[in-house]
Coordinates of C-alpha atoms and ligand atoms in Angstrom, one line a residue:
M13 CA -13.6 -1.0 -237.7
P14 CA -15.2 -3.2 -234.8
L15 CA -19.0 -4.0 -235.6
P16 CA -21.3 -1.0 -234.1
P17 CA -23.3 -2.1 -231.2
L18 CA -26.7 -3.6 -232.7
E19 CA -28.9 -0.8 -230.7
T20 CA -27.7 1.9 -233.1
L21 CA -28.1 -0.1 -236.3
F22 CA -31.2 -1.5 -235.8
R23 CA -34.7 -0.1 -234.6
R24 CA -35.2 -1.3 -231.2
E25 CA -38.9 -3.1 -231.9
V26 CA -36.5 -5.2 -234.3
L27 CA -34.4 -6.2 -231.9
A28 CA -36.9 -7.4 -229.5
M29 CA -38.7 -9.4 -231.9
S30 CA -38.1 -13.1 -232.8
A31 CA -37.8 -14.6 -235.8
Y32 CA -41.1 -16.4 -237.4
H33 CA -40.3 -20.1 -236.2
V34 CA -41.2 -23.2 -238.4
A35 CA -40.8 -26.4 -236.8
D36 CA -38.9 -28.8 -238.6
A37 CA -41.4 -31.5 -239.6
S38 CA -39.1 -33.9 -241.6
N39 CA -40.5 -37.7 -240.6
Y40 CA -43.5 -36.3 -239.2
I41 CA -47.4 -36.9 -240.0
K42 CA -47.6 -32.9 -240.6
L43 CA -50.5 -31.2 -239.9
D44 CA -49.2 -28.1 -238.2
A45 CA -49.4 -25.8 -240.9
M46 CA -52.8 -25.6 -242.8
E47 CA -51.3 -27.3 -245.7
N48 CA -53.5 -29.2 -248.7
P49 CA -52.1 -33.0 -247.7
Y50 CA -52.6 -33.9 -251.2
S51 CA -50.0 -33.9 -254.3
W52 CA -51.5 -33.4 -258.1
P53 CA -52.9 -36.5 -259.9
D54 CA -50.2 -37.9 -262.7
D55 CA -51.9 -36.7 -265.6
I56 CA -52.4 -33.1 -264.5
Q57 CA -48.8 -33.1 -263.2
Q58 CA -47.4 -34.0 -266.7
A59 CA -49.8 -31.0 -268.3
W60 CA -48.2 -28.9 -265.9
L61 CA -44.5 -29.7 -266.8
Q62 CA -45.7 -29.0 -270.5
H63 CA -46.7 -26.1 -269.7
L64 CA -43.8 -24.8 -267.8
K65 CA -41.7 -25.1 -270.9
T66 CA -43.5 -22.1 -272.0
C67 CA -41.7 -19.8 -269.2
P68 CA -39.1 -17.8 -270.7
L69 CA -36.7 -17.6 -267.6
N70 CA -34.4 -15.5 -269.1
R71 CA -37.1 -12.7 -269.3
Y72 CA -38.2 -10.9 -266.2
P73 CA -41.8 -12.1 -265.4
D74 CA -45.0 -9.4 -266.6
P75 CA -44.6 -7.2 -263.6
E76 CA -48.6 -7.0 -263.5
A77 CA -49.1 -10.6 -263.9
K78 CA -51.9 -9.5 -266.1
V79 CA -53.1 -12.9 -267.4
L80 CA -52.8 -14.2 -263.6
A81 CA -54.6 -11.4 -262.5
D82 CA -57.4 -11.9 -264.4
A83 CA -58.0 -15.3 -263.7
L84 CA -58.0 -14.7 -259.8
R85 CA -60.4 -11.9 -260.7
R86 CA -62.9 -14.8 -262.5
S87 CA -62.1 -17.4 -260.2
N88 CA -63.0 -15.5 -257.0
A89 CA -65.8 -13.4 -258.5
I90 CA -64.5 -10.0 -257.8
P91 CA -66.5 -7.2 -258.7
E92 CA -65.6 -5.0 -261.9
T93 CA -65.4 -2.0 -259.8
S94 CA -62.7 -3.6 -257.7
A95 CA -59.0 -3.2 -258.4
I96 CA -56.7 -6.4 -257.4
L97 CA -53.1 -6.4 -256.2
L98 CA -51.3 -9.3 -256.1
G99 CA -48.6 -10.6 -253.4
N100 CA -45.7 -12.9 -252.8
G101 CA -48.2 -14.6 -250.4
S102 CA -50.7 -12.6 -248.8
D103 CA -48.0 -12.2 -245.8
E104 CA -46.2 -9.6 -248.7
I105 CA -49.7 -8.0 -249.2
I106 CA -49.8 -7.3 -245.3
Q107 CA -46.3 -6.0 -245.6
I108 CA -47.0 -3.9 -248.8
L109 CA -49.9 -2.3 -247.3
L110 CA -48.5 -1.4 -243.5
M111 CA -45.1 0.0 -245.7
A112 CA -47.6 2.4 -247.2
L113 CA -48.8 4.1 -243.5
P114 CA -47.4 7.3 -242.1
N115 CA -44.9 5.9 -239.1
T116 CA -47.3 7.0 -237.1
A117 CA -49.9 5.1 -238.1
A118 CA -51.7 2.5 -235.7
V119 CA -52.4 -1.2 -236.7
L120 CA -55.2 -3.2 -234.9
A121 CA -56.3 -6.8 -234.9
P122 CA -58.7 -9.1 -232.4
E123 CA -56.2 -11.6 -230.4
P124 CA -55.5 -14.5 -230.5
G125 CA -55.1 -13.8 -234.2
F126 CA -52.8 -14.5 -237.4
V127 CA -49.5 -13.3 -235.9
M128 CA -47.6 -11.9 -238.5
Y129 CA -50.4 -8.5 -238.6
K130 CA -48.4 -7.7 -235.5
Q131 CA -45.1 -9.1 -236.5
I132 CA -45.2 -6.7 -239.7
A133 CA -46.2 -4.0 -238.3
L134 CA -44.0 -4.0 -235.3
S135 CA -41.0 -4.5 -237.8
L136 CA -41.9 -1.5 -239.4
G137 CA -41.6 0.5 -236.7
L138 CA -45.6 1.3 -236.4
R139 CA -48.0 1.3 -233.4
Y140 CA -49.6 -2.3 -232.9
R141 CA -53.1 -2.8 -230.8
G142 CA -54.5 -6.5 -230.1
V143 CA -57.9 -6.6 -228.9
P144 CA -59.0 -9.8 -227.0
L145 CA -61.7 -11.8 -228.5
A146 CA -64.6 -13.1 -226.2
A147 CA -63.7 -15.7 -224.0
E148 CA -64.5 -19.4 -225.3
S149 CA -66.8 -18.2 -228.4
F150 CA -63.7 -16.4 -229.9
D151 CA -66.0 -14.1 -231.5
L152 CA -65.2 -10.6 -231.9
D153 CA -65.9 -8.6 -228.3
L154 CA -67.6 -5.5 -230.2
P155 CA -67.8 -2.9 -227.8
A156 CA -64.1 -3.6 -226.9
M157 CA -63.0 -3.3 -230.7
L158 CA -65.4 -0.1 -231.1
A159 CA -63.4 1.2 -227.6
A160 CA -60.3 0.5 -229.1
I161 CA -60.7 2.1 -232.6
E162 CA -62.0 5.2 -231.1
A163 CA -58.7 5.4 -228.2
E164 CA -56.4 4.1 -231.5
K165 CA -57.9 5.6 -234.5
P166 CA -56.1 2.8 -236.4
A167 CA -55.0 3.2 -239.9
V168 CA -55.8 -0.6 -240.7
I169 CA -57.7 -3.0 -238.8
F170 CA -57.2 -6.8 -239.6
L171 CA -60.2 -9.3 -239.2
A172 CA -59.4 -13.2 -240.5
Y173 CA -62.5 -14.5 -241.7
P174 CA -62.4 -17.2 -240.6
N175 CA -59.9 -16.6 -238.1
N176 CA -56.8 -18.4 -237.6
P177 CA -56.1 -20.0 -234.9
T178 CA -59.4 -19.9 -233.7
G179 CA -61.3 -21.4 -236.8
N180 CA -64.2 -19.7 -236.4
L181 CA -66.1 -16.8 -238.4
F182 CA -66.6 -13.9 -236.6
D183 CA -70.2 -12.7 -236.6
P184 CA -70.9 -10.6 -240.0
A185 CA -72.7 -7.9 -238.3
A186 CA -69.8 -7.0 -235.9
I187 CA -67.8 -6.8 -239.1
E188 CA -70.0 -4.2 -240.7
A189 CA -70.3 -2.3 -237.6
I190 CA -66.3 -2.1 -238.0
L191 CA -66.5 -1.4 -241.0
A192 CA -68.8 1.7 -240.5
A193 CA -67.1 3.0 -237.1
A194 CA -63.2 2.5 -238.6
P195 CA -61.8 6.1 -239.4
G196 CA -59.2 3.9 -241.8
L197 CA -59.1 0.8 -243.8
V198 CA -60.0 -2.7 -242.8
V199 CA -59.2 -5.7 -243.7
V200 CA -61.2 -8.9 -244.1
D201 CA -58.4 -11.9 -244.7
E202 CA -59.8 -14.5 -246.5
A203 CA -57.1 -17.4 -246.2
Y204 CA -59.4 -19.9 -245.6
A205 CA -62.4 -18.9 -248.1
P206 CA -62.2 -22.4 -249.7
F207 CA -63.2 -24.2 -246.3
A208 CA -66.1 -21.4 -245.5
D209 CA -69.5 -20.7 -247.2
A210 CA -69.1 -17.0 -246.2
S211 CA -67.4 -13.9 -248.1
F212 CA -66.9 -10.1 -247.8
I213 CA -66.2 -10.1 -251.6
E214 CA -69.7 -9.2 -252.2
R215 CA -69.8 -6.4 -249.7
L216 CA -66.9 -4.8 -251.7
A217 CA -68.9 -2.4 -253.9
Q218 CA -70.6 -1.4 -250.4
Y219 CA -67.9 -0.2 -248.8
D220 CA -65.1 2.4 -249.8
N221 CA -62.7 1.2 -246.5
L222 CA -63.1 -2.9 -247.0
L223 CA -60.2 -4.6 -248.7
V224 CA -60.7 -8.4 -249.0
M225 CA -57.6 -10.5 -248.9
R226 CA -57.1 -14.2 -250.6
T227 CA -54.1 -16.8 -250.8
V228 CA -54.0 -19.9 -252.9
S229 CA -52.0 -21.2 -249.8
K230 CA -54.5 -23.1 -247.9
L231 CA -56.1 -23.9 -251.1
G232 CA -53.4 -26.4 -251.8
L233 CA -50.6 -24.2 -253.3
A234 CA -48.6 -23.2 -250.4
G235 CA -45.3 -23.7 -252.2
L236 CA -46.1 -21.0 -254.9
R237 CA -46.3 -18.0 -252.5
L238 CA -49.2 -16.2 -254.3
G239 CA -51.7 -14.2 -252.6
F240 CA -54.1 -11.0 -253.7
M241 CA -55.6 -8.2 -252.4
A242 CA -59.2 -6.8 -254.1
G243 CA -60.5 -3.3 -253.1
P244 CA -61.2 0.3 -254.1
P245 CA -58.9 1.3 -257.5
A246 CA -58.0 4.6 -255.7
L247 CA -56.3 2.8 -252.8
L248 CA -54.7 -0.1 -254.6
E249 CA -53.1 2.1 -257.2
Q250 CA -51.2 3.5 -254.1
L251 CA -50.3 0.3 -252.6
N252 CA -48.8 -0.6 -256.1
K253 CA -46.6 1.9 -256.2
V254 CA -44.8 0.2 -253.0
R255 CA -45.0 -3.4 -254.5
L256 CA -41.8 -4.5 -255.8
P257 CA -42.1 -4.5 -259.9
Y258 CA -41.6 -8.5 -260.2
N259 CA -43.0 -9.8 -257.1
I260 CA -44.6 -12.7 -259.1
N261 CA -42.1 -14.8 -260.5
C262 CA -42.6 -16.3 -263.8
L263 CA -42.9 -20.1 -262.7
T264 CA -45.9 -18.7 -260.1
Q265 CA -47.8 -16.7 -262.6
A266 CA -47.8 -19.9 -264.9
T267 CA -48.4 -22.6 -262.4
A268 CA -51.3 -20.5 -260.4
G269 CA -52.4 -19.9 -264.2
F270 CA -52.8 -23.5 -264.9
A271 CA -54.0 -24.8 -261.8
L272 CA -56.9 -22.1 -262.0
E273 CA -57.8 -23.4 -265.5
H274 CA -57.8 -26.9 -263.9
P275 CA -59.9 -26.2 -260.9
Q276 CA -61.7 -29.8 -260.7
F277 CA -59.1 -31.6 -258.9
L278 CA -58.3 -28.6 -256.1
L279 CA -62.2 -28.5 -255.5
E280 CA -62.4 -32.4 -255.1
Q281 CA -59.1 -31.8 -252.8
T282 CA -61.3 -29.3 -250.9
R283 CA -64.2 -31.2 -250.7
L284 CA -62.3 -34.0 -249.1
I285 CA -60.7 -31.9 -246.5
R286 CA -64.1 -30.6 -245.3
E287 CA -65.4 -33.9 -245.2
Q288 CA -62.8 -35.1 -243.1
R289 CA -63.0 -31.8 -240.8
G290 CA -66.3 -33.4 -239.8
V291 CA -64.9 -36.9 -239.2
V292 CA -62.3 -35.5 -237.0
M293 CA -64.5 -32.6 -235.2
Q294 CA -67.0 -35.7 -234.2
A295 CA -63.9 -37.7 -233.2
L296 CA -62.6 -35.1 -231.1
Q297 CA -66.1 -34.3 -229.6
A298 CA -66.4 -37.9 -228.6
I299 CA -62.9 -37.3 -226.1
D300 CA -63.8 -36.0 -222.7
A301 CA -60.2 -35.2 -222.2
V302 CA -60.4 -32.2 -225.0
K303 CA -62.5 -29.4 -226.1
A304 CA -63.2 -28.8 -229.6
Y305 CA -64.0 -25.4 -231.2
P306 CA -66.3 -25.1 -234.1
S307 CA -64.4 -24.6 -237.6
A308 CA -64.7 -23.2 -241.2
A309 CA -61.5 -23.5 -242.2
N310 CA -59.2 -26.8 -242.5
F311 CA -57.9 -26.9 -239.1
I312 CA -59.3 -27.8 -235.5
L313 CA -58.5 -25.8 -232.4
F314 CA -59.2 -27.7 -229.0
R315 CA -58.2 -27.3 -225.6
T316 CA -56.6 -30.3 -223.3
L317 CA -59.0 -30.3 -220.2
T318 CA -57.2 -33.2 -218.0
K319 CA -53.3 -32.5 -219.2
P320 CA -51.1 -29.6 -219.8
A321 CA -51.6 -29.0 -223.5
G322 CA -47.5 -29.1 -223.7
A323 CA -47.4 -32.8 -222.5
V324 CA -50.1 -33.7 -224.9
F325 CA -47.9 -32.0 -228.2
A326 CA -45.0 -33.8 -227.0
G327 CA -46.8 -37.3 -226.5
L328 CA -48.2 -36.7 -230.2
K329 CA -44.9 -35.8 -231.1
Q330 CA -43.2 -38.5 -229.7
Q331 CA -45.5 -40.8 -231.7
G332 CA -44.7 -39.4 -234.8
V333 CA -47.4 -36.4 -235.1
L334 CA -46.7 -32.8 -235.4
I335 CA -49.8 -30.4 -235.1
K336 CA -49.2 -26.6 -233.4
N337 CA -48.7 -25.9 -230.0
L338 CA -50.7 -22.5 -229.3
S339 CA -50.6 -22.8 -225.5
A340 CA -47.4 -20.7 -225.0
Q341 CA -49.2 -17.7 -226.4
G342 CA -51.1 -18.1 -223.1
G343 CA -54.3 -16.0 -222.4
L344 CA -57.4 -17.4 -224.3
L345 CA -54.9 -20.1 -225.8
E346 CA -54.2 -21.5 -222.6
N347 CA -54.0 -25.2 -222.9
C348 CA -54.8 -25.0 -226.9
L349 CA -53.9 -27.2 -229.8
R350 CA -54.4 -26.5 -233.6
A351 CA -54.5 -29.5 -235.6
T352 CA -54.7 -29.2 -239.7
I353 CA -57.0 -31.9 -241.1
G354 CA -55.1 -34.0 -243.5
K355 CA -55.7 -37.2 -245.2
P356 CA -57.8 -39.6 -243.8
E357 CA -55.1 -42.2 -242.6
E358 CA -53.1 -39.3 -241.3
N359 CA -56.5 -38.2 -239.5
Q360 CA -56.8 -41.4 -237.7
A361 CA -52.9 -41.8 -236.9
F362 CA -53.6 -38.2 -235.0
L363 CA -56.6 -39.3 -233.4
Q364 CA -55.3 -42.4 -231.9
A365 CA -51.9 -40.8 -230.9
L366 CA -54.0 -37.7 -228.9
K367 CA -55.8 -40.8 -227.0
A368 CA -52.4 -42.5 -226.0
A369 CA -51.1 -39.0 -225.6
L370 CA -54.1 -37.9 -223.1
A371 CA -53.9 -41.5 -221.3
Ligands
PLP3 C1 -51.7 -18.8 -244.0 C2 -52.3 -17.2 -243.4 C3 -52.2 -16.4 -244.4 C4 -51.1 -16.3 -245.3 O1 -51.2 -16.5 -246.4 P1 -49.7 -16.9 -247.4 O2 -50.5 -16.6 -248.7 O3 -49.3 -18.1 -247.4 O4 -48.8 -15.8 -246.9 C5 -52.7 -15.0 -244.2 N1 -53.8 -14.7 -243.2 C6 -54.1 -15.9 -242.5 C7 -55.3 -15.8 -241.7 C8 -53.5 -17.1 -242.6 O5 -53.8 -18.2 -241.7

């Protein structure tokens, strides 16, 4: 039998999508993906390897990852009245949540925002509505959000806090207004919590439709793939049925558990990254040819004012520095680039290369 036409095999939305593209970063100073640039101290690494020996690889992992879930609860101060759901990265949690929705449901998020909300919604055949942020401040356009909520009656609204790729924290009063107006669920995605001094975790007890999502990726464990969501037990009980039983593998459970028992070195790395964020921000503000936007995350968004961002991005790459070019997305991101905060020497190399690329 010849292969049937793809149009008859797959959903229209899937055929129209492009796969999530990740640039090849080998041999570059890698400042494109919000990773923690630091590795583990030698003594910690040795202790971790010893700890990994306890993983029974011939057995399925604990399907509920109970020990790890309890450790995450404690370290993130999740209220006792909230339940917690673990995912293979928070990306998987977005997918689990959207898979449980009726196929007529709508998903809403401000834009520019985290691209996986739209990508996963469309891949599942759901309706997706993006609502533009306010120009330049990148804050929520509350009247536009409320109008879109009224029009679309979204089953789920995603709000990244701080937002990716803009780096800012939305006005918490606007988020509260959205929580009050939403007919469905509101996910506050706190992927960058380690770099911000604000959170909705304390408000979990206050709202029946609030879910807070976090990940260990940006903290320094991106290779593990571990995220979690906290929220009302009645909601997470349903989502837990959609989750594949062994989604958190044994090595991830053991490693994340170990890291949470040794929080000091990760906290110190986070402190260094936050300190460097200030250094890079000051340096960018001193360059007239760019405009840098305030950030509560481990990256800085900036706009090129004198040259097309594509040319500046290429110039950086030519000098061995890889950041993220967001300009192709157009709209509010025209001529915008995003640089992850790295080690001090990486940041200096980036700034030097940027000045050369702008010249
Ligand atoms: C990076 C990122 C995620 C994805 O986190 P993983 O746990 O690595 O899947 C989720 N939300 C936002 C806003 C992010 O920037």
